[in-house]
PDB file of C-alpha atoms in Angstrom:
ATOM      1  CA  ASP S   1       1.211  16.392   1.401  1.00  0.00           C
ATOM      2  CA  SER S   2      -1.002  13.290   1.603  1.00  0.00           C
ATOM      3  CA  GLY S   3      -4.102  15.145   2.789  1.00  0.00           C
ATOM      4  CA  VAL S   4      -4.173  13.201   6.061  1.00  0.00           C
ATOM      5  CA  THR S   5      -3.714  15.382   9.134  1.00  0.00           C
ATOM      6  CA  GLN S   6      -2.634  14.352  12.596  1.00  0.00           C
ATOM      7  CA  THR S   7      -2.413  16.264  15.852  1.00  0.00           C
ATOM      8  CA  PRO S   8      -0.432  16.848  17.909  1.00  0.00           C
ATOM      9  CA  LYS S   9       2.893  16.549  16.132  1.00  0.00           C
ATOM     10  CA  HIS S  10       4.777  15.889  19.371  1.00  0.00           C
ATOM     11  CA  LEU S  11       3.606  14.705  22.760  1.00  0.00           C
ATOM     12  CA  ILE S  12       5.663  14.277  25.906  1.00  0.00           C
ATOM     13  CA  THR S  13       4.026  12.719  28.926  1.00  0.00           C
ATOM     14  CA  ALA S  14       4.809  10.668  32.009  1.00  0.00           C
ATOM     15  CA  THR S  15       4.338   6.987  32.695  1.00  0.00           C
ATOM     16  CA  GLY S  16       0.854   6.077  33.844  1.00  0.00           C
ATOM     17  CA  GLN S  17      -0.777   8.943  31.975  1.00  0.00           C
ATOM     18  CA  ARG S  18      -3.386   8.858  29.210  1.00  0.00           C
ATOM     19  CA  VAL S  19      -3.196  10.652  25.860  1.00  0.00           C
ATOM     20  CA  THR S  20      -5.387  11.054  22.798  1.00  0.00           C
ATOM     21  CA  LEU S  21      -4.068  11.272  19.269  1.00  0.00           C
ATOM     22  CA  ARG S  22      -6.255  12.679  16.538  1.00  0.00           C
ATOM     23  CA  CYS S  23      -6.447  11.968  12.830  1.00  0.00           C
ATOM     24  CA  SER S  24      -8.451  13.487   9.998  1.00  0.00           C
ATOM     25  CA  PRO S  25      -8.528  11.356   6.836  1.00  0.00           C
ATOM     26  CA  ARG S  26      -8.324  12.630   3.265  1.00  0.00           C
ATOM     27  CA  SER S  27     -11.544  14.074   1.966  1.00  0.00           C
ATOM     28  CA  GLY S  28     -13.754  11.225   0.745  1.00  0.00           C
ATOM     29  CA  ASP S  29     -11.815   8.445   2.472  1.00  0.00           C
ATOM     30  CA  LEU S  30     -13.925   6.178   4.665  1.00  0.00           C
ATOM     31  CA  SER S  31     -11.206   3.967   6.140  1.00  0.00           C
ATOM     32  CA  VAL S  32      -8.755   4.999   8.823  1.00  0.00           C
ATOM     33  CA  TYR S  33      -5.811   2.872   9.930  1.00  0.00           C
ATOM     34  CA  TRP S  34      -3.510   3.357  12.904  1.00  0.00           C
ATOM     35  CA  TYR S  35       0.127   2.191  12.884  1.00  0.00           C
ATOM     36  CA  GLN S  36       2.906   2.307  15.444  1.00  0.00           C
ATOM     37  CA  GLN S  37       6.508   2.777  14.348  1.00  0.00           C
ATOM     38  CA  SER S  38       9.301   1.997  16.780  1.00  0.00           C
ATOM     39  CA  LEU S  39      12.974   1.245  16.247  1.00  0.00           C
ATOM     40  CA  ASP S  40      12.734  -2.359  17.420  1.00  0.00           C
ATOM     41  CA  GLN S  41       9.302  -3.290  16.010  1.00  0.00           C
ATOM     42  CA  GLY S  42       9.195  -1.364  12.759  1.00  0.00           C
ATOM     43  CA  LEU S  43       5.816  -0.351  11.337  1.00  0.00           C
ATOM     44  CA  GLN S  44       3.048  -2.298  13.055  1.00  0.00           C
ATOM     45  CA  PHE S  45      -0.644  -2.205  12.229  1.00  0.00           C
ATOM     46  CA  LEU S  46      -2.814  -1.440  15.246  1.00  0.00           C
ATOM     47  CA  ILE S  47      -6.425  -1.077  14.148  1.00  0.00           C
ATOM     48  CA  GLN S  48      -8.690  -0.075  11.264  1.00  0.00           C
ATOM     49  CA  TYR S  49     -12.048   1.666  11.154  1.00  0.00           C
ATOM     50  CA  TYR S  50     -14.334   1.842   8.174  1.00  0.00           C
ATOM     51  CA  ASN S  51     -17.171   4.354   8.126  1.00  0.00           C
ATOM     52  CA  GLY S  52     -17.378   4.440  11.911  1.00  0.00           C
ATOM     53  CA  GLU S  53     -17.052   0.747  12.621  1.00  0.00           C
ATOM     54  CA  GLU S  54     -14.056  -1.314  13.648  1.00  0.00           C
ATOM     55  CA  ARG S  55     -12.974  -3.401  10.650  1.00  0.00           C
ATOM     56  CA  ALA S  56      -9.700  -5.068  11.615  1.00  0.00           C
ATOM     57  CA  LYS S  57      -7.448  -5.380  14.604  1.00  0.00           C
ATOM     58  CA  GLY S  58      -3.725  -5.926  14.720  1.00  0.00           C
ATOM     59  CA  ASN S  59      -1.187  -5.876  17.513  1.00  0.00           C
ATOM     60  CA  ILE S  60      -3.058  -3.372  19.621  1.00  0.00           C
ATOM     61  CA  LEU S  61      -2.645  -3.514  23.378  1.00  0.00           C
ATOM     62  CA  GLU S  62      -5.691  -3.611  25.649  1.00  0.00           C
ATOM     63  CA  ARG S  63      -4.526  -0.279  27.112  1.00  0.00           C
ATOM     64  CA  PHE S  64      -5.064   1.268  23.675  1.00  0.00           C
ATOM     65  CA  SER S  65      -8.413   1.991  22.080  1.00  0.00           C
ATOM     66  CA  ALA S  66      -9.666   3.896  19.084  1.00  0.00           C
ATOM     67  CA  GLN S  67     -12.840   5.185  17.547  1.00  0.00           C
ATOM     68  CA  GLN S  68     -14.028   6.847  14.374  1.00  0.00           C
ATOM     69  CA  PHE S  69     -16.594   9.592  14.619  1.00  0.00           C
ATOM     70  CA  PRO S  70     -19.509  10.434  12.271  1.00  0.00           C
ATOM     71  CA  ASP S  71     -17.385  13.107  10.562  1.00  0.00           C
ATOM     72  CA  LEU S  72     -14.856  10.277   9.906  1.00  0.00           C
ATOM     73  CA  HIS S  73     -12.047  11.670  12.011  1.00  0.00           C
ATOM     74  CA  SER S  74     -10.490   9.155  14.354  1.00  0.00           C
ATOM     75  CA  GLU S  75      -8.883   9.208  17.770  1.00  0.00           C
ATOM     76  CA  LEU S  76      -6.415   6.778  19.272  1.00  0.00           C
ATOM     77  CA  ASN S  77      -6.445   6.656  23.063  1.00  0.00           C
ATOM     78  CA  LEU S  78      -3.399   5.369  24.892  1.00  0.00           C
ATOM     79  CA  SER S  79      -3.702   4.820  28.638  1.00  0.00           C
ATOM     80  CA  SER S  80      -1.513   3.662  31.536  1.00  0.00           C
ATOM     81  CA  LEU S  81       1.437   4.671  29.406  1.00  0.00           C
ATOM     82  CA  GLU S  82       4.738   2.854  29.729  1.00  0.00           C
ATOM     83  CA  LEU S  83       8.221   3.815  28.568  1.00  0.00           C
ATOM     84  CA  GLY S  84       7.931   1.230  25.807  1.00  0.00           C
ATOM     85  CA  ASP S  85       4.971   3.051  24.291  1.00  0.00           C
ATOM     86  CA  SER S  86       7.304   5.797  23.103  1.00  0.00           C
ATOM     87  CA  ALA S  87       7.067   5.675  19.324  1.00  0.00           C
ATOM     88  CA  LEU S  88       5.759   7.363  16.223  1.00  0.00           C
ATOM     89  CA  TYR S  89       2.045   6.828  15.685  1.00  0.00           C
ATOM     90  CA  PHE S  90       0.757   7.147  12.149  1.00  0.00           C
ATOM     91  CA  CYS S  91      -2.705   7.355  10.814  1.00  0.00           C
ATOM     92  CA  ALA S  92      -3.471   6.360   7.227  1.00  0.00           C
ATOM     93  CA  SER S  93      -6.633   6.561   5.189  1.00  0.00           C
ATOM     94  CA  SER S  94      -8.049   4.965   2.078  1.00  0.00           C
ATOM     95  CA  VAL S  95     -11.201   5.312   0.056  1.00  0.00           C
ATOM     96  CA  ALA S  96     -12.691   1.895   0.559  1.00  0.00           C
ATOM     97  CA  GLY S  97     -12.341  -0.869   3.097  1.00  0.00           C
ATOM     98  CA  GLY S  98     -10.639  -3.350   0.792  1.00  0.00           C
ATOM     99  CA  PRO S  99      -7.099  -3.604  -0.568  1.00  0.00           C
ATOM    100  CA  GLY S 100      -6.165  -0.233  -1.903  1.00  0.00           C
ATOM    101  CA  GLU S 101      -3.835   2.674  -1.548  1.00  0.00           C
ATOM    102  CA  GLN S 102      -3.309   3.854   1.998  1.00  0.00           C
ATOM    103  CA  TYR S 103      -2.100   7.413   2.474  1.00  0.00           C
ATOM    104  CA  PHE S 104      -0.211   8.234   5.635  1.00  0.00           C
ATOM    105  CA  GLY S 105      -0.303  11.336   7.784  1.00  0.00           C
ATOM    106  CA  PRO S 106       2.818  13.036   9.191  1.00  0.00           C
ATOM    107  CA  GLY S 107       2.566  11.163  12.485  1.00  0.00           C
ATOM    108  CA  THR S 108       2.587  11.965  16.186  1.00  0.00           C
ATOM    109  CA  ARG S 109       5.820  11.424  18.069  1.00  0.00           C
ATOM    110  CA  LEU S 110       4.989  10.209  21.571  1.00  0.00           C
ATOM    111  CA  THR S 111       7.659  10.311  24.256  1.00  0.00           C
ATOM    112  CA  VAL S 112       6.873   8.731  27.605  1.00  0.00           C
ATOM    113  CA  THR S 113       9.241   9.758  30.407  1.00  0.00           C
TER     114      THR S 113
ATOM    115  CA  GLY U   1      -0.228 -14.403   9.382  1.00  0.00           C
ATOM    116  CA  GLU U   2       1.827 -12.747   6.702  1.00  0.00           C
ATOM    117  CA  ASN U   3       5.556 -12.192   7.115  1.00  0.00           C
ATOM    118  CA  VAL U   4       7.569  -9.848   4.884  1.00  0.00           C
ATOM    119  CA  GLU U   5      11.355  -9.866   4.675  1.00  0.00           C
ATOM    120  CA  GLN U   6      13.250  -6.989   3.081  1.00  0.00           C
ATOM    121  CA  HIS U   7      16.847  -6.756   1.871  1.00  0.00           C
ATOM    122  CA  PRO U   8      19.224  -5.049   2.085  1.00  0.00           C
ATOM    123  CA  SER U   9      18.801  -3.024   5.258  1.00  0.00           C
ATOM    124  CA  THR U  10      21.152  -0.336   3.940  1.00  0.00           C
ATOM    125  CA  LEU U  11      22.155   0.521   0.382  1.00  0.00           C
ATOM    126  CA  SER U  12      24.510   3.170  -0.945  1.00  0.00           C
ATOM    127  CA  VAL U  13      24.708   3.917  -4.658  1.00  0.00           C
ATOM    128  CA  GLN U  14      26.416   6.549  -6.772  1.00  0.00           C
ATOM    129  CA  GLU U  15      24.174   9.229  -8.174  1.00  0.00           C
ATOM    130  CA  GLY U  16      22.953   8.154 -11.588  1.00  0.00           C
ATOM    131  CA  ASP U  17      23.267   4.438 -10.869  1.00  0.00           C
ATOM    132  CA  SER U  18      20.363   2.069 -10.246  1.00  0.00           C
ATOM    133  CA  ALA U  19      19.121   0.765  -6.900  1.00  0.00           C
ATOM    134  CA  VAL U  20      17.252  -2.469  -6.287  1.00  0.00           C
ATOM    135  CA  ILE U  21      15.461  -3.460  -3.094  1.00  0.00           C
ATOM    136  CA  LYS U  22      13.976  -6.924  -2.671  1.00  0.00           C
ATOM    137  CA  CYS U  23      11.179  -8.324  -0.534  1.00  0.00           C
ATOM    138  CA  THR U  24       9.767 -11.769   0.014  1.00  0.00           C
ATOM    139  CA  TYR U  25       6.401 -12.634   1.503  1.00  0.00           C
ATOM    140  CA  SER U  26       5.168 -15.799   3.103  1.00  0.00           C
ATOM    141  CA  ASP U  27       1.461 -16.098   2.308  1.00  0.00           C
ATOM    142  CA  SER U  28       0.543 -16.875  -1.289  1.00  0.00           C
ATOM    143  CA  ALA U  29      -2.897 -15.324  -0.666  1.00  0.00           C
ATOM    144  CA  SER U  30      -1.384 -11.819  -0.491  1.00  0.00           C
ATOM    145  CA  ASN U  31      -2.575  -9.821  -3.460  1.00  0.00           C
ATOM    146  CA  TYR U  32      -1.477  -6.203  -3.017  1.00  0.00           C
ATOM    147  CA  PHE U  33       2.110  -4.965  -2.676  1.00  0.00           C
ATOM    148  CA  PRO U  34       2.812  -1.261  -2.130  1.00  0.00           C
ATOM    149  CA  TRP U  35       6.146   0.497  -1.686  1.00  0.00           C
ATOM    150  CA  TYR U  36       6.549   3.469   0.614  1.00  0.00           C
ATOM    151  CA  LYS U  37       9.275   6.096   0.890  1.00  0.00           C
ATOM    152  CA  GLN U  38       9.851   7.700   4.279  1.00  0.00           C
ATOM    153  CA  GLU U  39      11.966  10.798   4.637  1.00  0.00           C
ATOM    154  CA  LEU U  40      13.262  11.973   7.980  1.00  0.00           C
ATOM    155  CA  GLY U  41      10.516  13.379  10.168  1.00  0.00           C
ATOM    156  CA  LYS U  42       7.744  12.508   7.725  1.00  0.00           C
ATOM    157  CA  GLY U  43       5.145   9.824   7.271  1.00  0.00           C
ATOM    158  CA  PRO U  44       5.518   7.027   4.708  1.00  0.00           C
ATOM    159  CA  GLN U  45       4.651   8.157   1.190  1.00  0.00           C
ATOM    160  CA  LEU U  46       3.155   5.691  -1.283  1.00  0.00           C
ATOM    161  CA  ILE U  47       5.387   5.698  -4.383  1.00  0.00           C
ATOM    162  CA  ILE U  48       4.212   2.694  -6.358  1.00  0.00           C
ATOM    163  CA  ASP U  49       2.143  -0.441  -5.896  1.00  0.00           C
ATOM    164  CA  ILE U  50       1.356  -3.644  -7.740  1.00  0.00           C
ATOM    165  CA  ARG U  51      -1.445  -6.157  -7.585  1.00  0.00           C
ATOM    166  CA  SER U  52      -1.082  -9.897  -7.910  1.00  0.00           C
ATOM    167  CA  ASN U  53      -2.565 -10.032 -11.400  1.00  0.00           C
ATOM    168  CA  VAL U  54       0.286  -7.905 -12.780  1.00  0.00           C
ATOM    169  CA  GLY U  55       3.952  -8.854 -13.174  1.00  0.00           C
ATOM    170  CA  GLU U  56       5.500  -5.421 -13.587  1.00  0.00           C
ATOM    171  CA  LYS U  57       4.581  -1.774 -13.214  1.00  0.00           C
ATOM    172  CA  LYS U  58       6.584   1.304 -14.061  1.00  0.00           C
ATOM    173  CA  ASP U  59       6.271   4.975 -13.183  1.00  0.00           C
ATOM    174  CA  GLN U  60       9.036   7.138 -14.645  1.00  0.00           C
ATOM    175  CA  ARG U  61      12.274   6.141 -12.859  1.00  0.00           C
ATOM    176  CA  ILE U  62      10.563   3.688 -10.514  1.00  0.00           C
ATOM    177  CA  ALA U  63       9.462   0.161 -11.326  1.00  0.00           C
ATOM    178  CA  VAL U  64       8.193  -2.783  -9.325  1.00  0.00           C
ATOM    179  CA  THR U  65       8.289  -6.425 -10.358  1.00  0.00           C
ATOM    180  CA  LEU U  66       6.354  -9.289  -8.826  1.00  0.00           C
ATOM    181  CA  ASN U  67       7.112 -13.007  -8.999  1.00  0.00           C
ATOM    182  CA  LYS U  68       4.116 -14.802  -7.514  1.00  0.00           C
ATOM    183  CA  THR U  69       5.641 -18.249  -7.871  1.00  0.00           C
ATOM    184  CA  ALA U  70       8.707 -17.303  -5.862  1.00  0.00           C
ATOM    185  CA  LYS U  71       6.713 -14.938  -3.629  1.00  0.00           C
ATOM    186  CA  HIS U  72       9.012 -12.011  -4.040  1.00  0.00           C
ATOM    187  CA  PHE U  73       8.773  -8.489  -5.364  1.00  0.00           C
ATOM    188  CA  SER U  74      11.363  -5.827  -6.022  1.00  0.00           C
ATOM    189  CA  LEU U  75      11.664  -2.067  -6.312  1.00  0.00           C
ATOM    190  CA  HIS U  76      13.925  -0.683  -9.018  1.00  0.00           C
ATOM    191  CA  ILE U  77      15.008   2.949  -9.084  1.00  0.00           C
ATOM    192  CA  THR U  78      16.975   4.069 -12.133  1.00  0.00           C
ATOM    193  CA  GLU U  79      19.076   7.203 -12.642  1.00  0.00           C
ATOM    194  CA  THR U  80      19.133   7.817  -8.920  1.00  0.00           C
ATOM    195  CA  GLN U  81      19.193  11.370  -7.599  1.00  0.00           C
ATOM    196  CA  PRO U  82      20.113  12.805  -4.171  1.00  0.00           C
ATOM    197  CA  GLU U  83      16.428  13.308  -3.367  1.00  0.00           C
ATOM    198  CA  ASP U  84      15.928   9.539  -3.609  1.00  0.00           C
ATOM    199  CA  SER U  85      17.820   9.200  -0.316  1.00  0.00           C
ATOM    200  CA  ALA U  86      15.291   7.922   2.242  1.00  0.00           C
ATOM    201  CA  VAL U  87      14.067   4.764   3.957  1.00  0.00           C
ATOM    202  CA  TYR U  88      11.993   2.531   1.700  1.00  0.00           C
ATOM    203  CA  PHE U  89       9.441   0.024   2.973  1.00  0.00           C
ATOM    204  CA  CYS U  90       7.749  -2.768   1.117  1.00  0.00           C
ATOM    205  CA  ALA U  91       4.442  -4.178   2.333  1.00  0.00           C
ATOM    206  CA  ALA U  92       1.986  -6.926   1.556  1.00  0.00           C
ATOM    207  CA  LEU U  93      -1.735  -7.187   2.094  1.00  0.00           C
ATOM    208  CA  LEU U  94      -3.469 -10.516   2.522  1.00  0.00           C
ATOM    209  CA  GLU U  95      -6.607 -11.047   0.458  1.00  0.00           C
ATOM    210  CA  GLY U  96      -9.646 -10.643   2.680  1.00  0.00           C
ATOM    211  CA  ASN U  97      -7.564  -8.860   5.292  1.00  0.00           C
ATOM    212  CA  GLU U  98      -7.260  -5.147   5.784  1.00  0.00           C
ATOM    213  CA  LYS U  99      -3.869  -4.754   7.368  1.00  0.00           C
ATOM    214  CA  LEU U 100      -0.585  -4.075   5.648  1.00  0.00           C
ATOM    215  CA  THR U 101       2.397  -6.093   6.830  1.00  0.00           C
ATOM    216  CA  PHE U 102       5.574  -4.092   6.348  1.00  0.00           C
ATOM    217  CA  GLY U 103       9.132  -5.112   5.710  1.00  0.00           C
ATOM    218  CA  THR U 104      11.852  -3.811   8.001  1.00  0.00           C
ATOM    219  CA  GLY U 105      12.934  -1.030   5.670  1.00  0.00           C
ATOM    220  CA  THR U 106      15.954  -0.175   3.528  1.00  0.00           C
ATOM    221  CA  ARG U 107      17.938   2.989   4.123  1.00  0.00           C
ATOM    222  CA  LEU U 108      18.999   4.174   0.670  1.00  0.00           C
ATOM    223  CA  THR U 109      21.790   6.735   0.421  1.00  0.00           C
ATOM    224  CA  ILE U 110      22.635   8.345  -2.905  1.00  0.00           C
ATOM    225  CA  ILE U 111      26.255   9.450  -3.063  1.00  0.00           C
ATOM    226  CA  PRO U 112      26.704  12.653  -5.111  1.00  0.00           C
TER     227      PRO U 112
END
């Protein structure tokens, strides 16, 4: 158990809908990272927040957004969902904002029908 | 940006034998190289990492080596056990950047 929690574990929704994925980092970690894992794209970095502020952006679509709250939990919002958005979404956390160990949560499996 | 290649994509070894997985990276400014193990239905688990100022690191049956000149790093698992069966990912992090770039993964199967 990494100490990173994610909810929900599974999510099934229809195209065009909007969903919110939630992540709580390990106690004491200030950085939260979001990754998408799909069969054809592998593990792709989406976005990082550090202590409430956006720190880095990866291959995140404009339909996706995220935020980190004062209690350091983070939410990833996915809107206008398409079939291709079906994937595993992982959250990871680390202590600082620089290069260091990132610990992954168990993930949310999103299925768009 | 950084690009990480990982080989092989699948690897089967007899229990007790050694397994080696290799990765190459493209940007010489990368300075942090973690390895993750992902079991079915779980998130990636950090198993070992190495920084660019170190050539080798060992933790019990697991070791990682880094060749900065050739821009490649490898994971070595000795005395393999059935519970080592999983998908392994290498990754690289570019200095000054925050995002990990992952390899495509290696599915390791330990044959009892």
